[in-house]
PDB file of C-alpha atoms in Angstrom:
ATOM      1  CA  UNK A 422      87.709 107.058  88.141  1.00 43.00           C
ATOM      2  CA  UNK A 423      86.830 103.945  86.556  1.00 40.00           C
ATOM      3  CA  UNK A 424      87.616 100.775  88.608  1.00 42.00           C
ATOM      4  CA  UNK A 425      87.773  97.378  85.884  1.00 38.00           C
ATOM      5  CA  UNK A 426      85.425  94.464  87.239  1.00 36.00           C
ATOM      6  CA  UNK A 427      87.303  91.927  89.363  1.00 37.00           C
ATOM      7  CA  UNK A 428      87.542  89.308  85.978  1.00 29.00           C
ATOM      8  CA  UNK A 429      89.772  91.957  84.457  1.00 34.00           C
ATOM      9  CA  UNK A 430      92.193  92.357  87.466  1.00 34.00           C
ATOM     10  CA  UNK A 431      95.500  90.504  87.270  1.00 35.00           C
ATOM     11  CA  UNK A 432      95.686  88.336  90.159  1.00 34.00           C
ATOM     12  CA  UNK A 433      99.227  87.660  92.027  1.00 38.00           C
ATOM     13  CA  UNK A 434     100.452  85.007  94.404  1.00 34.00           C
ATOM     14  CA  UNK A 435     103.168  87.654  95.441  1.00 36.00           C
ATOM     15  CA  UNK A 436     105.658  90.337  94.451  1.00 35.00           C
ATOM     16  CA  UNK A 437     110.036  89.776  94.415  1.00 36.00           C
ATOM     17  CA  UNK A 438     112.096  92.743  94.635  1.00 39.00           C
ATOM     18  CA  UNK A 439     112.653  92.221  91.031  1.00 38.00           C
ATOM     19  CA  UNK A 440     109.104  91.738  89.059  1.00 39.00           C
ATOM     20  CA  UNK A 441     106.054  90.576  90.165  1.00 44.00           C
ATOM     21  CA  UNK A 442     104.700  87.242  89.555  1.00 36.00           C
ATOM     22  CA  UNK A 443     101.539  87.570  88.037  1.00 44.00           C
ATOM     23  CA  UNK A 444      98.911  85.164  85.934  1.00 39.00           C
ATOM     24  CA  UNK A 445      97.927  85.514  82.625  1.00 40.00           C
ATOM     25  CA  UNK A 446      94.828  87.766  81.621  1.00 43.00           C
ATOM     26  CA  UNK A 447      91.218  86.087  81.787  1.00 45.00           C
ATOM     27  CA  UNK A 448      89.380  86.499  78.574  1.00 48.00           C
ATOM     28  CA  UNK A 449      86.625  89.256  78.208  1.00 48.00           C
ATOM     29  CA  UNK A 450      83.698  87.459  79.478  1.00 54.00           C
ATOM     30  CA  UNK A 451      80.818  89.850  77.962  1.00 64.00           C
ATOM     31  CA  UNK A 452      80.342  92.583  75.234  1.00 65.00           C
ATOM     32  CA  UNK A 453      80.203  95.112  78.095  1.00 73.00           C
ATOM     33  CA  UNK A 454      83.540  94.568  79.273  1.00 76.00           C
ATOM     34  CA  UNK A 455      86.284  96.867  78.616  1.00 76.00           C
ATOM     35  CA  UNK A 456      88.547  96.191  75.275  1.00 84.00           C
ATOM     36  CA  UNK A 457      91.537  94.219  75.007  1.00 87.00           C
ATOM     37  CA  UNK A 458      93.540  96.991  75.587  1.00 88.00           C
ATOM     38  CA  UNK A 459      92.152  98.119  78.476  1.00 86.00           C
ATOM     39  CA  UNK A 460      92.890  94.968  79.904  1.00 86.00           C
ATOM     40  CA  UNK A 461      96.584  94.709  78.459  1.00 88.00           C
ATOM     41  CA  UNK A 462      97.141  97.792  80.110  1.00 86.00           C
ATOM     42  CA  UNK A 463      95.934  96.502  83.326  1.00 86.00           C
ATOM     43  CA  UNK A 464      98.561  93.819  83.062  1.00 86.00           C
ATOM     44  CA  UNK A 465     101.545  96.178  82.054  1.00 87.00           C
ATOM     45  CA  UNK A 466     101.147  98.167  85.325  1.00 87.00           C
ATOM     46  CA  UNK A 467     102.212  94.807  87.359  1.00 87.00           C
ATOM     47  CA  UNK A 468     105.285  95.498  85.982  1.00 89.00           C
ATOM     48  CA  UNK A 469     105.657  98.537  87.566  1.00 91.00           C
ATOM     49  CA  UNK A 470     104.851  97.302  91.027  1.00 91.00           C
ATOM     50  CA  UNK A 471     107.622  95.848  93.237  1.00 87.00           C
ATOM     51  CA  UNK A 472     108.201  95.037  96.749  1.00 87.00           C
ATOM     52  CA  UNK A 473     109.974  97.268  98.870  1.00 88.00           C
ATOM     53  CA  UNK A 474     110.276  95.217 102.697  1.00 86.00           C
ATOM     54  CA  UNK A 475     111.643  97.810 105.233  1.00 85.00           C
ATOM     55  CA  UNK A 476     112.172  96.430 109.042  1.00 85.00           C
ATOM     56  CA  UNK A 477     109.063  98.197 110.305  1.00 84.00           C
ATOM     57  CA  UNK A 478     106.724  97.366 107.380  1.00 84.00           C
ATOM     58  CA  UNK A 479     107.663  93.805 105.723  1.00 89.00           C
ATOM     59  CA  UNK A 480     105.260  94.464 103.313  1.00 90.00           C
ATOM     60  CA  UNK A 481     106.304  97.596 101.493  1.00 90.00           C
ATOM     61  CA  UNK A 482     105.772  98.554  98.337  1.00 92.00           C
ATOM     62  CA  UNK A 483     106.539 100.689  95.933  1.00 90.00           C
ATOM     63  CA  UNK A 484     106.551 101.712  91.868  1.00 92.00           C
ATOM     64  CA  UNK A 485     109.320 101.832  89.571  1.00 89.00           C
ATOM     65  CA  UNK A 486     109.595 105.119  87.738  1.00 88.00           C
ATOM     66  CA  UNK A 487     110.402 103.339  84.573  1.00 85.00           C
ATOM     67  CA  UNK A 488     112.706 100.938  82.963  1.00 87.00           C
ATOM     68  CA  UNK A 489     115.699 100.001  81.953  1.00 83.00           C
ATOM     69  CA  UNK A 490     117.311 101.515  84.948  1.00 81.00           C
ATOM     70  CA  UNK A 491     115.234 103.899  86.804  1.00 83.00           C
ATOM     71  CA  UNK A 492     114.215 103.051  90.538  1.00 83.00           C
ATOM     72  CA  UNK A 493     111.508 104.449  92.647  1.00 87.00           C
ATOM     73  CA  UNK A 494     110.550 108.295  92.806  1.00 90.00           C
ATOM     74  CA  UNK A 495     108.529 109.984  95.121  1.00 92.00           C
ATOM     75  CA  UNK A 496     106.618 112.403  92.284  1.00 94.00           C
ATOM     76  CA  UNK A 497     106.234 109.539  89.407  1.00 94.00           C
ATOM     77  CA  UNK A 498     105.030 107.351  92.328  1.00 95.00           C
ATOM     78  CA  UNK A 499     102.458 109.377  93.608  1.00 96.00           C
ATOM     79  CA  UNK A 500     101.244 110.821  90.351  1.00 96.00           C
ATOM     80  CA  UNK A 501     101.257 107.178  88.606  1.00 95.00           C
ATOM     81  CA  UNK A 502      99.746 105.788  91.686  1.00 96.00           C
ATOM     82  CA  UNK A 503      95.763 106.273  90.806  1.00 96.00           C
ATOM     83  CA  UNK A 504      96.100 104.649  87.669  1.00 95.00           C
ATOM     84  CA  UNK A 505      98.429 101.688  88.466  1.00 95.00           C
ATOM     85  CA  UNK A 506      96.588 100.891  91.377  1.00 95.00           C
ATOM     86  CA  UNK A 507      92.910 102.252  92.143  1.00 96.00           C
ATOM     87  CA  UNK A 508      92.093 102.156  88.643  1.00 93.00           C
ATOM     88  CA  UNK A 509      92.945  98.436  88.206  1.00 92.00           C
ATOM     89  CA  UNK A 510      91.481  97.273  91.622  1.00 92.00           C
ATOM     90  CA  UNK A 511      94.861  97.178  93.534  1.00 93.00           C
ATOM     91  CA  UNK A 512      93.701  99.431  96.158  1.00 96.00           C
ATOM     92  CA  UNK A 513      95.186  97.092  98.779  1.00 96.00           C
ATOM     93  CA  UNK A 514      98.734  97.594  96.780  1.00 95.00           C
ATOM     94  CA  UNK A 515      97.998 101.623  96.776  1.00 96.00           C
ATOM     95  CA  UNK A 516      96.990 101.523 100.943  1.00 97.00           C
ATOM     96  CA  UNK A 517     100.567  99.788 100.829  1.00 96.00           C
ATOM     97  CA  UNK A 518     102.569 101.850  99.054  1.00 96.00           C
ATOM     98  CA  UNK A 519     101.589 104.739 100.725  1.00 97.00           C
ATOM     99  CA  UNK A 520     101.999 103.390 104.087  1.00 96.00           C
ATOM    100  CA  UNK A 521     106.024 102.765 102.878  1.00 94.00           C
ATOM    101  CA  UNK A 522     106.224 106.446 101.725  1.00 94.00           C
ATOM    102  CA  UNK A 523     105.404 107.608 104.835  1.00 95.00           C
ATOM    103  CA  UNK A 524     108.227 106.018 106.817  1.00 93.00           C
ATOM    104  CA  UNK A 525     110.831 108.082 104.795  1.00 92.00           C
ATOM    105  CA  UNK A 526     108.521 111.585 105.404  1.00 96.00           C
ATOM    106  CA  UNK A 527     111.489 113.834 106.740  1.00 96.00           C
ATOM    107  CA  UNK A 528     111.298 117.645 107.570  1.00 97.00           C
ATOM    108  CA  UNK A 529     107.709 117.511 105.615  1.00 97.00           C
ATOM    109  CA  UNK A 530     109.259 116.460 102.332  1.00 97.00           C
ATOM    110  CA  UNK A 531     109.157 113.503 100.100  1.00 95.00           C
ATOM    111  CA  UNK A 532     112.620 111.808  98.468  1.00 93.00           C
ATOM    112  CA  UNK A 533     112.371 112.835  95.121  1.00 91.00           C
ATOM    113  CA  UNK A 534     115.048 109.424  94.514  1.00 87.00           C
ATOM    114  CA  UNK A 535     114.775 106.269  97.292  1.00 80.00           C
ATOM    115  CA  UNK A 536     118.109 104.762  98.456  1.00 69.00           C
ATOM    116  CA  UNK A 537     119.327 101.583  98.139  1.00 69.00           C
ATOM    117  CA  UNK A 538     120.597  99.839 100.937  1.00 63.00           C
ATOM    118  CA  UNK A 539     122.349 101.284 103.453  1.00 66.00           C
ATOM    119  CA  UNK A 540     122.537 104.877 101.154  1.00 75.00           C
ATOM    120  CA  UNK A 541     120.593 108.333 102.197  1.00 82.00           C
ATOM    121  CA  UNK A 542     117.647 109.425 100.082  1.00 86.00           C
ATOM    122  CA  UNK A 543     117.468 112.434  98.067  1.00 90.00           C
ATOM    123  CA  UNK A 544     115.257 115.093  99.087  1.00 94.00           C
ATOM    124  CA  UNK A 545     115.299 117.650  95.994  1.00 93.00           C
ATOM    125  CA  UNK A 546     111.679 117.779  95.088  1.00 95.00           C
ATOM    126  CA  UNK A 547     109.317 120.243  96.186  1.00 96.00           C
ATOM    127  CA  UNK A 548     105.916 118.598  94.247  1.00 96.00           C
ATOM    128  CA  UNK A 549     107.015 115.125  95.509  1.00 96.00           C
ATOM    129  CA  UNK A 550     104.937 115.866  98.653  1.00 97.00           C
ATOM    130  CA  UNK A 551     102.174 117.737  97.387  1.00 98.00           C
ATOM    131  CA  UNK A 552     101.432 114.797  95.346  1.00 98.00           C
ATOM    132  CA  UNK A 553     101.628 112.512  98.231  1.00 98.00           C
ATOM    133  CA  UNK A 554      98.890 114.337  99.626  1.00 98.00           C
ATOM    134  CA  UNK A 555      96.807 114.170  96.470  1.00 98.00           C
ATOM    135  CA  UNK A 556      97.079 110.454  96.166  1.00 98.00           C
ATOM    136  CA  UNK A 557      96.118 109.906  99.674  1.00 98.00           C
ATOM    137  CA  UNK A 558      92.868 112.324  98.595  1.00 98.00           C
ATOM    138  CA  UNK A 559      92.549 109.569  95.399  1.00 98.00           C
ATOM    139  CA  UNK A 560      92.796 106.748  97.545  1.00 98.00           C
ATOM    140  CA  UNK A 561      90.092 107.903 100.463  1.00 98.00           C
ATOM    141  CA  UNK A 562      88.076 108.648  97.586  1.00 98.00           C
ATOM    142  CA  UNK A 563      88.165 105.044  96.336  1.00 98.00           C
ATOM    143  CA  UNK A 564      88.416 103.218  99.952  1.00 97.00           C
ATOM    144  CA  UNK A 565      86.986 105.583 102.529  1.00 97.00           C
ATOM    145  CA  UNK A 566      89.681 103.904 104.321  1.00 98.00           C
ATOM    146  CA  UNK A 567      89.243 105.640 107.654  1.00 97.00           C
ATOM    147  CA  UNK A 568      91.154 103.555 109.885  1.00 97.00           C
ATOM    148  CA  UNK A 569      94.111 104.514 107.210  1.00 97.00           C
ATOM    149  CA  UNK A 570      93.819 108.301 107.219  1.00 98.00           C
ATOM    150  CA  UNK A 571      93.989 108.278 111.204  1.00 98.00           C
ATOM    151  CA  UNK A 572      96.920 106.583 110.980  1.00 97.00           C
ATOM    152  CA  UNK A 573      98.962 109.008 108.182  1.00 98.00           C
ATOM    153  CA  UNK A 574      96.770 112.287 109.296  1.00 98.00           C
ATOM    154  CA  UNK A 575      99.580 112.969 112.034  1.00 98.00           C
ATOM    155  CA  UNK A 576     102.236 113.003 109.388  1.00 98.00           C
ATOM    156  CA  UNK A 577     100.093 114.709 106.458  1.00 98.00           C
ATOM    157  CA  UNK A 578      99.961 117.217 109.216  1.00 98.00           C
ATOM    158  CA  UNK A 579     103.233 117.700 110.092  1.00 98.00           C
ATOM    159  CA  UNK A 580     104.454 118.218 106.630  1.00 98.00           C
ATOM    160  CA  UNK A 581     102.219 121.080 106.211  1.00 98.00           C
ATOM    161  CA  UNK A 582     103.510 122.478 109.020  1.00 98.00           C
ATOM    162  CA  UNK A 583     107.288 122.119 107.642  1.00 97.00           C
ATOM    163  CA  UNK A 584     105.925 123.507 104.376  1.00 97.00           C
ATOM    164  CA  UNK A 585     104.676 126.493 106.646  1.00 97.00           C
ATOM    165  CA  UNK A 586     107.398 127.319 108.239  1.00 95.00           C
ATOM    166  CA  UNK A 587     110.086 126.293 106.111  1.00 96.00           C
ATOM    167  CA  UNK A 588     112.158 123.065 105.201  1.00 96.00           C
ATOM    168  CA  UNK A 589     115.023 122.321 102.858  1.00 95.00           C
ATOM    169  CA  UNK A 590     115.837 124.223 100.076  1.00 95.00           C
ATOM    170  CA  UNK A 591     114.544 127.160 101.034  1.00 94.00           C
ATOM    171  CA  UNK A 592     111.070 125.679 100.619  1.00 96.00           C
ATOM    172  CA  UNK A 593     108.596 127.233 103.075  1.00 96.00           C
ATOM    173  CA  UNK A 594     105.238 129.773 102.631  1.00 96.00           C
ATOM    174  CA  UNK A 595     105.605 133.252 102.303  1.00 95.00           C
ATOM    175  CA  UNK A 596     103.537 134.816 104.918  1.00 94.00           C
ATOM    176  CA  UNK A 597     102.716 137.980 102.977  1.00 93.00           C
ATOM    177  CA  UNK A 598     100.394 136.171 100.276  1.00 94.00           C
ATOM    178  CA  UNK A 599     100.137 132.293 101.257  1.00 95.00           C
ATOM    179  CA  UNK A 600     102.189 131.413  98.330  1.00 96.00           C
ATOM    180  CA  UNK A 601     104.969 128.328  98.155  1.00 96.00           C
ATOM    181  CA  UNK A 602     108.197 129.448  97.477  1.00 95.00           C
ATOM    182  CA  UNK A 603     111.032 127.183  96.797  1.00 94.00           C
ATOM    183  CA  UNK A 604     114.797 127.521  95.179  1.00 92.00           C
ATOM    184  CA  UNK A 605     118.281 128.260  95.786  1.00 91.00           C
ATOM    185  CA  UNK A 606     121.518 127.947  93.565  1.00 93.00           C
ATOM    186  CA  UNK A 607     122.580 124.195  92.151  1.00 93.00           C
ATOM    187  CA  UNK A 608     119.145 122.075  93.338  1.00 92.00           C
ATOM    188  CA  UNK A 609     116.620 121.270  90.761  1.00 92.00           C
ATOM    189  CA  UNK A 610     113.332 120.836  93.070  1.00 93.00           C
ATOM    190  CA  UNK A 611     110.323 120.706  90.376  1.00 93.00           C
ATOM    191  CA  UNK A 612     109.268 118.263  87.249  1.00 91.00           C
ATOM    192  CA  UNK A 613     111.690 120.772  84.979  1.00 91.00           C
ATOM    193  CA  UNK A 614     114.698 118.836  86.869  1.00 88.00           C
ATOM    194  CA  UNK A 615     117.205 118.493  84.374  1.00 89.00           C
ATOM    195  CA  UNK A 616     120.737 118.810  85.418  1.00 91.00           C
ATOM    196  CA  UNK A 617     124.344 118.518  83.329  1.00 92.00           C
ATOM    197  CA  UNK A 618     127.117 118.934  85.942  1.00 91.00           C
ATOM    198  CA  UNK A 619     126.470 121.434  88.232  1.00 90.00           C
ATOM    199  CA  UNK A 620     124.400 123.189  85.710  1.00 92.00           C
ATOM    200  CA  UNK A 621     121.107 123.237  86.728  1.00 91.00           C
ATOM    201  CA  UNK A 622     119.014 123.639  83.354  1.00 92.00           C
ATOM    202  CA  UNK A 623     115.385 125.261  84.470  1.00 89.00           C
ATOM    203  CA  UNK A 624     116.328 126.610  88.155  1.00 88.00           C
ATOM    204  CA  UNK A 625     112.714 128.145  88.703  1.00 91.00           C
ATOM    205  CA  UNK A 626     113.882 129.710  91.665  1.00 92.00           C
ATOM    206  CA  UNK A 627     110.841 131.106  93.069  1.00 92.00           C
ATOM    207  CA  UNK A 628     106.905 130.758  93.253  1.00 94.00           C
ATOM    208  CA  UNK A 629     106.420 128.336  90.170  1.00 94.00           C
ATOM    209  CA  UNK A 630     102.718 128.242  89.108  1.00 93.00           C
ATOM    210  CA  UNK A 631     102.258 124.219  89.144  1.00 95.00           C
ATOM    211  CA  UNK A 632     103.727 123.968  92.933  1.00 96.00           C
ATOM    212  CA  UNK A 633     101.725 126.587  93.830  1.00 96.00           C
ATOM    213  CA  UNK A 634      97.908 124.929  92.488  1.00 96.00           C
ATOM    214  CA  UNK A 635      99.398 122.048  94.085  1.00 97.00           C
ATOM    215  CA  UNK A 636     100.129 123.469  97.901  1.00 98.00           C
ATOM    216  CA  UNK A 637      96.221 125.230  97.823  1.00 97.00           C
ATOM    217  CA  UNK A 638      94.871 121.542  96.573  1.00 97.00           C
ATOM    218  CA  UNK A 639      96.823 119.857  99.272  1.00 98.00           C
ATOM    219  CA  UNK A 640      95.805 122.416 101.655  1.00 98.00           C
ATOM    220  CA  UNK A 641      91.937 122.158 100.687  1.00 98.00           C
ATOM    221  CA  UNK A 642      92.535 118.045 100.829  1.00 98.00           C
ATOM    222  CA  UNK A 643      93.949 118.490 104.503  1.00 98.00           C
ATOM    223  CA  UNK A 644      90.843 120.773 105.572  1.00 98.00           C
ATOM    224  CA  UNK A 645      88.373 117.825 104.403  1.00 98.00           C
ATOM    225  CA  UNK A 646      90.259 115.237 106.153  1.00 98.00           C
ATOM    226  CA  UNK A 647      90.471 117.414 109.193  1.00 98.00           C
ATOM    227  CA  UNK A 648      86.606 117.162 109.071  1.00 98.00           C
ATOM    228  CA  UNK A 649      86.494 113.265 108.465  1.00 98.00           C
ATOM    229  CA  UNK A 650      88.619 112.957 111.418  1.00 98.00           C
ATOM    230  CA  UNK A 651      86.779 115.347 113.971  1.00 97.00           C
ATOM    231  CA  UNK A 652      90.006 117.936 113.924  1.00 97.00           C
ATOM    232  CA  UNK A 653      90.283 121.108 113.556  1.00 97.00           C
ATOM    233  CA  UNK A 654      89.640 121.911 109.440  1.00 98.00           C
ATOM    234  CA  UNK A 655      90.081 126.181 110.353  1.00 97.00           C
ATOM    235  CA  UNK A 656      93.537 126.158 110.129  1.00 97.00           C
ATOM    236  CA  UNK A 657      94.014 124.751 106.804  1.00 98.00           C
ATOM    237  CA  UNK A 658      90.970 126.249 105.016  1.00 98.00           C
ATOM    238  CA  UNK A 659      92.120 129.428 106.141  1.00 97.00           C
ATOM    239  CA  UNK A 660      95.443 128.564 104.479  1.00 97.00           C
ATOM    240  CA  UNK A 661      93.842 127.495 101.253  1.00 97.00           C
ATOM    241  CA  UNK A 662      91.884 130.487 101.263  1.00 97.00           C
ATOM    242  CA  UNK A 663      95.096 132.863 101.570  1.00 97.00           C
ATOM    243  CA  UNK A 664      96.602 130.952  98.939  1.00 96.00           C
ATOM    244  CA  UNK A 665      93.597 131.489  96.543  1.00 96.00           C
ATOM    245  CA  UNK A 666      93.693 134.999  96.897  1.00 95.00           C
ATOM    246  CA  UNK A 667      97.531 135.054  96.398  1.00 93.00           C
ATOM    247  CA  UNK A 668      97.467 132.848  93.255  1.00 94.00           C
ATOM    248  CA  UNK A 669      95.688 135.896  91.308  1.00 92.00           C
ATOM    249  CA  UNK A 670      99.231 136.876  90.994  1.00 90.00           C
ATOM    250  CA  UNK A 671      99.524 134.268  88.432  1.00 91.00           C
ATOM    251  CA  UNK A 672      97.006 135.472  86.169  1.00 90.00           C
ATOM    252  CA  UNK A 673      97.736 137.715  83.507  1.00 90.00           C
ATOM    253  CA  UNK A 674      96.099 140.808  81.928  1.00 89.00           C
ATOM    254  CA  UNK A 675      94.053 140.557  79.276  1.00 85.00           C
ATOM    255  CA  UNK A 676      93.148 136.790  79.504  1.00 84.00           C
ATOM    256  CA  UNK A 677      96.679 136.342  78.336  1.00 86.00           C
ATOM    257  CA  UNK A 678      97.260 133.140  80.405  1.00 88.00           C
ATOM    258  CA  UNK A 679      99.153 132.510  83.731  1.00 88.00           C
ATOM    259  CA  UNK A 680     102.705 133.534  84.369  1.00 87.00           C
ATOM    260  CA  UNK A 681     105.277 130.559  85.002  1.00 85.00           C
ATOM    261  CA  UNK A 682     106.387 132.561  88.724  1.00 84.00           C
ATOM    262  CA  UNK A 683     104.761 134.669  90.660  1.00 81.00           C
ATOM    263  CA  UNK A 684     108.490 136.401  91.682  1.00 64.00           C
ATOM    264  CA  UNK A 685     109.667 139.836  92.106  1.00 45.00           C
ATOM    265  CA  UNK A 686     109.136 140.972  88.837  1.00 37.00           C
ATOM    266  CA  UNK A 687     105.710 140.112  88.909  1.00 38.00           C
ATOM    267  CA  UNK A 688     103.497 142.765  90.966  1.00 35.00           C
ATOM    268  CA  UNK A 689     101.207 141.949  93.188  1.00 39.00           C
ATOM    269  CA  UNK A 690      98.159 144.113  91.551  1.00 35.00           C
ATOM    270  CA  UNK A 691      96.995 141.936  88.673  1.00 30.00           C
ATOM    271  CA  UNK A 692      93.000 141.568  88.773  1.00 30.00           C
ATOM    272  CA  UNK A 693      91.883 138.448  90.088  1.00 30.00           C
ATOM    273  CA  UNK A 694      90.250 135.835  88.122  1.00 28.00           C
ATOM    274  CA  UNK A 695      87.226 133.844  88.084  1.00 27.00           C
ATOM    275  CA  UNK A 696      88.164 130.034  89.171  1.00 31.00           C
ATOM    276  CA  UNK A 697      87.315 129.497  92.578  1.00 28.00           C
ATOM    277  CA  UNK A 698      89.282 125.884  93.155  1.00 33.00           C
ATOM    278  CA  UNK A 699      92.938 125.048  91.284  1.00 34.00           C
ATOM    279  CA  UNK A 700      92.787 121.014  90.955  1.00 37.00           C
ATOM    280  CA  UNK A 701      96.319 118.669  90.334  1.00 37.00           C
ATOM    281  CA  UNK A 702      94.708 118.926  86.730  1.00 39.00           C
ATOM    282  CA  UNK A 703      95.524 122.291  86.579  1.00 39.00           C
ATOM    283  CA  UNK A 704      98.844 121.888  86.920  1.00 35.00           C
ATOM    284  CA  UNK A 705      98.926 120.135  83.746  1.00 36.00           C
ATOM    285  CA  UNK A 706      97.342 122.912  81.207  1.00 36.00           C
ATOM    286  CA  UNK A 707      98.750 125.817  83.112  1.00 38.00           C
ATOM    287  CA  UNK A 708     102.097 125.375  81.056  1.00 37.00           C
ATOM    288  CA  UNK A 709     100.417 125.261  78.082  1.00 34.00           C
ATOM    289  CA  UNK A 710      98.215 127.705  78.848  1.00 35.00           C
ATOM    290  CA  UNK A 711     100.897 130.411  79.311  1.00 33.00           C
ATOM    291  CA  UNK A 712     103.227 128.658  75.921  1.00 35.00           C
ATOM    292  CA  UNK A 713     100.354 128.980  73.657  1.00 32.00           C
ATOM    293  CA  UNK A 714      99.311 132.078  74.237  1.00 35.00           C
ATOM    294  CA  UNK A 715     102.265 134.147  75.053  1.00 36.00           C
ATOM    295  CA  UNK A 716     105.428 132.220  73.454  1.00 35.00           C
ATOM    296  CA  UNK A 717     106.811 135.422  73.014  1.00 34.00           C
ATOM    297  CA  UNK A 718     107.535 136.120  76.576  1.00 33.00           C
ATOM    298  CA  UNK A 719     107.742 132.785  78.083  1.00 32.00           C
ATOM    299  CA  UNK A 720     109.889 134.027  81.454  1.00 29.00           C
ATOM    300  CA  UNK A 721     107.942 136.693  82.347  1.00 34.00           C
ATOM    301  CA  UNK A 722     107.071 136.826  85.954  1.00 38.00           C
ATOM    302  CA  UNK A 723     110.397 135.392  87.386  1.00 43.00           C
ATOM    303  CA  UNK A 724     113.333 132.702  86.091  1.00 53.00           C
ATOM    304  CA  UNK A 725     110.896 130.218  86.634  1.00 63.00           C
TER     305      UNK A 725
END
């Protein structure tokens, strides 16, 4: 990841509940430095930032999942959270917002929607904490902010351990095959989260291919920072390696893509495959993957 010099960094004298305020951008000071609209786009993610003071931890913050009237959500925080904050030098803002996430860790899950004052946060979200996990990997990456990890390891370790043996939702890991599963009737719990009424639109009620590259990368994230820390790595590589060997049941015949769900309709004797690591960036193509080359039978392998 690309981090912009300091001269290209939009400096604040503090952040309001509402917007931050922020100066106005420095002009490029030499042919090398990024374009204009690198650095307008440097200043646009201020707007996104926004103090969130809790009685523990004054100086909490957090990201607004968009405007006009969106507040803060665990996955667009933690997925937007690299580029609003590392990328653009803020990694001081990123150590913070973080830090606030983890005060509201319950049962090993994320809130997929924080509450306002006074109201009870919504839990429906079963990437929300994979991709806490991931952003904590972004942000060592950038800081080697030891001191940090020993502080958050603890609860990175105890949501595994929910995830393990089951939390809300009927989100937990199926022992036979290492795989996440996560669903029941009425709750929306991945990106696909539309809802009219009690109509849930895209249930995926199952083993969903994204979750599932996400729970072996968080896994292989929490072995490494076992390491760092002098703890015990065996567990969770032994985890990741489980999960590996049970996401071949995602991979079609045929080089015909990946499935959507690795469910009950989906056997467990499809030949395994080739890649030996499934990245947060996988999660991204393996939609696509499976639209473009088999549009035709888009929900095979499960409703999800």
């Amino acid at each position: 990841m690309t981090t912009l010099p300091p001269i290209w960094t939009r400096r604040c004298s503090g952040f309001s509940t509402a917007r931050p305020r922020c100066s106005t951008a420095p002009a490029r000071s030499s042919p090398d430095s990024p374009p204009d609209w690198i650095a307008q786009l440097t200043l646009a993610a201020d707007s996104f930032l926004f103090a969130r003071p809790l009685p523990d931890w004054p100086d909490g913050e957090s990201v607004i999942a968009g405007y006009p009237w969106f507040g803060d959500w665990g996955r667009d925080t933690m997925i937007a959270l690299p580029g609003l904050t590392l990328a653009t030098g803020r990694a001081d803002s990123a150590r913070r917002i973080l830090l606030t996430f983890a005060r509201f860790v319950d049962q090993g899950m994320l809130p997929n929607v924080f509450p306002g004052a006074g109201e009870t946060p919504d839990y429906n979200t079963v990437d929300a904490a994979l991709w806490y996990i991931e952003a904590w990997r972004a942000y060592l990456a950038a800081t080697d902010d030891q001191a940090a990890l020993a502080e958050v390891f603890p609860v990175l370790a105890d949501m595994i351990d929910w995830h393990v043996r089951g939390t809300r939702y009927r989100i937990g890991m199926d022992p036979a095959d290492g795989l996440l599963y996560a669903g029941e009737p009425g709750v929306q719990l991945t990106w696909m989260d539309a809802k009219v009424g009690d109509w849930v639109v895209t249930p995926r009620i199952g083993k969903p291919v994204e979750i599932n590259a996400l729970w072996y990368n968080a896994l292989a994230i929490m072995a490494d920072f076992a390491r760092r820390l002098g703890q015990p790595s065996e567990p969770y590589s032994e985890l990741a390696a489980q999960v590996r060997r049970g996401f071949q049941r995602f991979v079609l015949p045929a080089d015909a893509g990946l499935a959507r769900c690795a469910g009950r309709s989906l056997p467990a004797t499809i030949p395994p495959c080739a890649p030996t690591r499934f990245s947060p960036s996988a999660c991204r193509t393996v939609r696509w993957t499976w639209r473009l080359s088999r549009p035709s039978s888009r929900f095979a392998g499960g409703n999800c």
